[in-house]
Tab-separated table of C-alpha atoms in Angstrom:
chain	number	residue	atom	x	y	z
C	1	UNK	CA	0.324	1.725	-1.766
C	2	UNK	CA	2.960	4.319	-1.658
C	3	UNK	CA	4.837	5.486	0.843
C	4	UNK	CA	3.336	8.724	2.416
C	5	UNK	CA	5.214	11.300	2.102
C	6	UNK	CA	6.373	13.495	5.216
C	7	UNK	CA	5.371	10.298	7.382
C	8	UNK	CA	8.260	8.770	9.407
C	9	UNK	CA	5.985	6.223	10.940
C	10	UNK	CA	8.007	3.452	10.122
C	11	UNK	CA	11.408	5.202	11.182
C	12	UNK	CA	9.814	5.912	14.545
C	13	UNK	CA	7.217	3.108	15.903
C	14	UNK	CA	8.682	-0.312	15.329
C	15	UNK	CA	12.003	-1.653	17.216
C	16	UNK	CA	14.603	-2.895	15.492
C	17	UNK	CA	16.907	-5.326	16.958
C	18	UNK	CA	19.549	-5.457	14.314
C	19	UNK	CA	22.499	-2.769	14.321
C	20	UNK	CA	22.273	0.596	12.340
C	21	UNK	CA	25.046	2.486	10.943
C	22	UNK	CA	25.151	4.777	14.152
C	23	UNK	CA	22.881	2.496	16.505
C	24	UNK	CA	24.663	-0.252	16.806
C	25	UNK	CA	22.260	-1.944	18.984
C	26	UNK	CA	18.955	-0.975	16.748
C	27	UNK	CA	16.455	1.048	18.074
C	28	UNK	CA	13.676	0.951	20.658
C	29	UNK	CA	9.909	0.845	19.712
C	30	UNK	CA	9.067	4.733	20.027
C	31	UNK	CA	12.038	5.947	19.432
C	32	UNK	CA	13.399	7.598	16.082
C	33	UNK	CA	16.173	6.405	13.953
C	34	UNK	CA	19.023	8.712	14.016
C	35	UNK	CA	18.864	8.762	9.939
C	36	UNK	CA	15.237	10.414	10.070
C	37	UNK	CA	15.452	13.413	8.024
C	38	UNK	CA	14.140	16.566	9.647
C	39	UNK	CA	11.399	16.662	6.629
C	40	UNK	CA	10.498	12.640	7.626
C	41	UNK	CA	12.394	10.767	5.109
C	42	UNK	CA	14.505	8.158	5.343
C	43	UNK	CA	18.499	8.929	5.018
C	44	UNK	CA	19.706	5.689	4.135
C	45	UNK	CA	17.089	5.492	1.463
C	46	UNK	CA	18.235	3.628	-1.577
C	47	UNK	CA	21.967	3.005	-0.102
C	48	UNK	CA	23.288	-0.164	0.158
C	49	UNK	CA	23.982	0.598	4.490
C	50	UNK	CA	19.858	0.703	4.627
C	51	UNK	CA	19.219	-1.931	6.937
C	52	UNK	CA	17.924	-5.374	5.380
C	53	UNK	CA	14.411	-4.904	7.605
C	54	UNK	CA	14.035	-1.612	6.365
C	55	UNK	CA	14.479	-2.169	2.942
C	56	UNK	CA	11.927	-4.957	3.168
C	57	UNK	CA	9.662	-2.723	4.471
C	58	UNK	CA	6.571	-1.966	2.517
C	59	UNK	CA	3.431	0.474	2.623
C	60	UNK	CA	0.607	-0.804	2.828
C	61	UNK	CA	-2.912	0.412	4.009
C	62	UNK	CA	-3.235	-2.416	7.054
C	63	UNK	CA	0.035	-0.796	8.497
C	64	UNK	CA	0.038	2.462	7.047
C	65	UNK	CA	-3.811	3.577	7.486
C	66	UNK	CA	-5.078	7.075	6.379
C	67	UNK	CA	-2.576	9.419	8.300
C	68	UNK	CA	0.184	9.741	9.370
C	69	UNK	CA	-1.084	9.458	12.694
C	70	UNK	CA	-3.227	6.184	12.088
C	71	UNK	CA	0.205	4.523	10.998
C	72	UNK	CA	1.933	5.513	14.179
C	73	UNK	CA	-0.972	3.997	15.902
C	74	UNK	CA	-0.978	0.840	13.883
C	75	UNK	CA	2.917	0.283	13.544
C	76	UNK	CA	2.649	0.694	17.698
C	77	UNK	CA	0.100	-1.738	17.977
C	78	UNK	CA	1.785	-4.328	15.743
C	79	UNK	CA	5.337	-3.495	18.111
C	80	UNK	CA	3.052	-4.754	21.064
C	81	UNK	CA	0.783	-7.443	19.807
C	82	UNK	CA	4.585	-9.133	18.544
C	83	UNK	CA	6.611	-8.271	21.703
């Protein structure tokens, strides 16, 4: 699967414990990296800063459903069901 375009899902629902240039402390489960682009893409897309568990990120139906809400849904449940 591609990545849906205009999503953000993935830059919003999930933690992430590891530091990001500008959060060193990673980001809470909810809350949206700072390097969300106002049109939902990534900003440290394809550069080597991109953090390691974002780069290994990858859409897939199971996490990404049918919308854009579904995957905000899912990626939230997965945060919870793994805290």
């Amino acid at each position: 699967m591609e990545c849906r375009s205009g999503c953000g899902a993935c830059c919003i629902a999930p933690s992430i414990s590891g530091p990001i240039p500008g959060m060193p402390k990673g980001k809470a489960a909810g809350e949206a990296c700072i390097h969300l682009l106002g049109d939902r893409r990534c900003g440290l897309f394809g550069k080597p800063e991109r953090p390691p568990v974002c780069d290994r990120f990858q859409a897939a139906e199971d996490v990404c459903g049918n919308s854009r809400e579904q995957a905000l849904w899912l990626l939230a449940e997965l945060e919870s069901a793994t805290r």
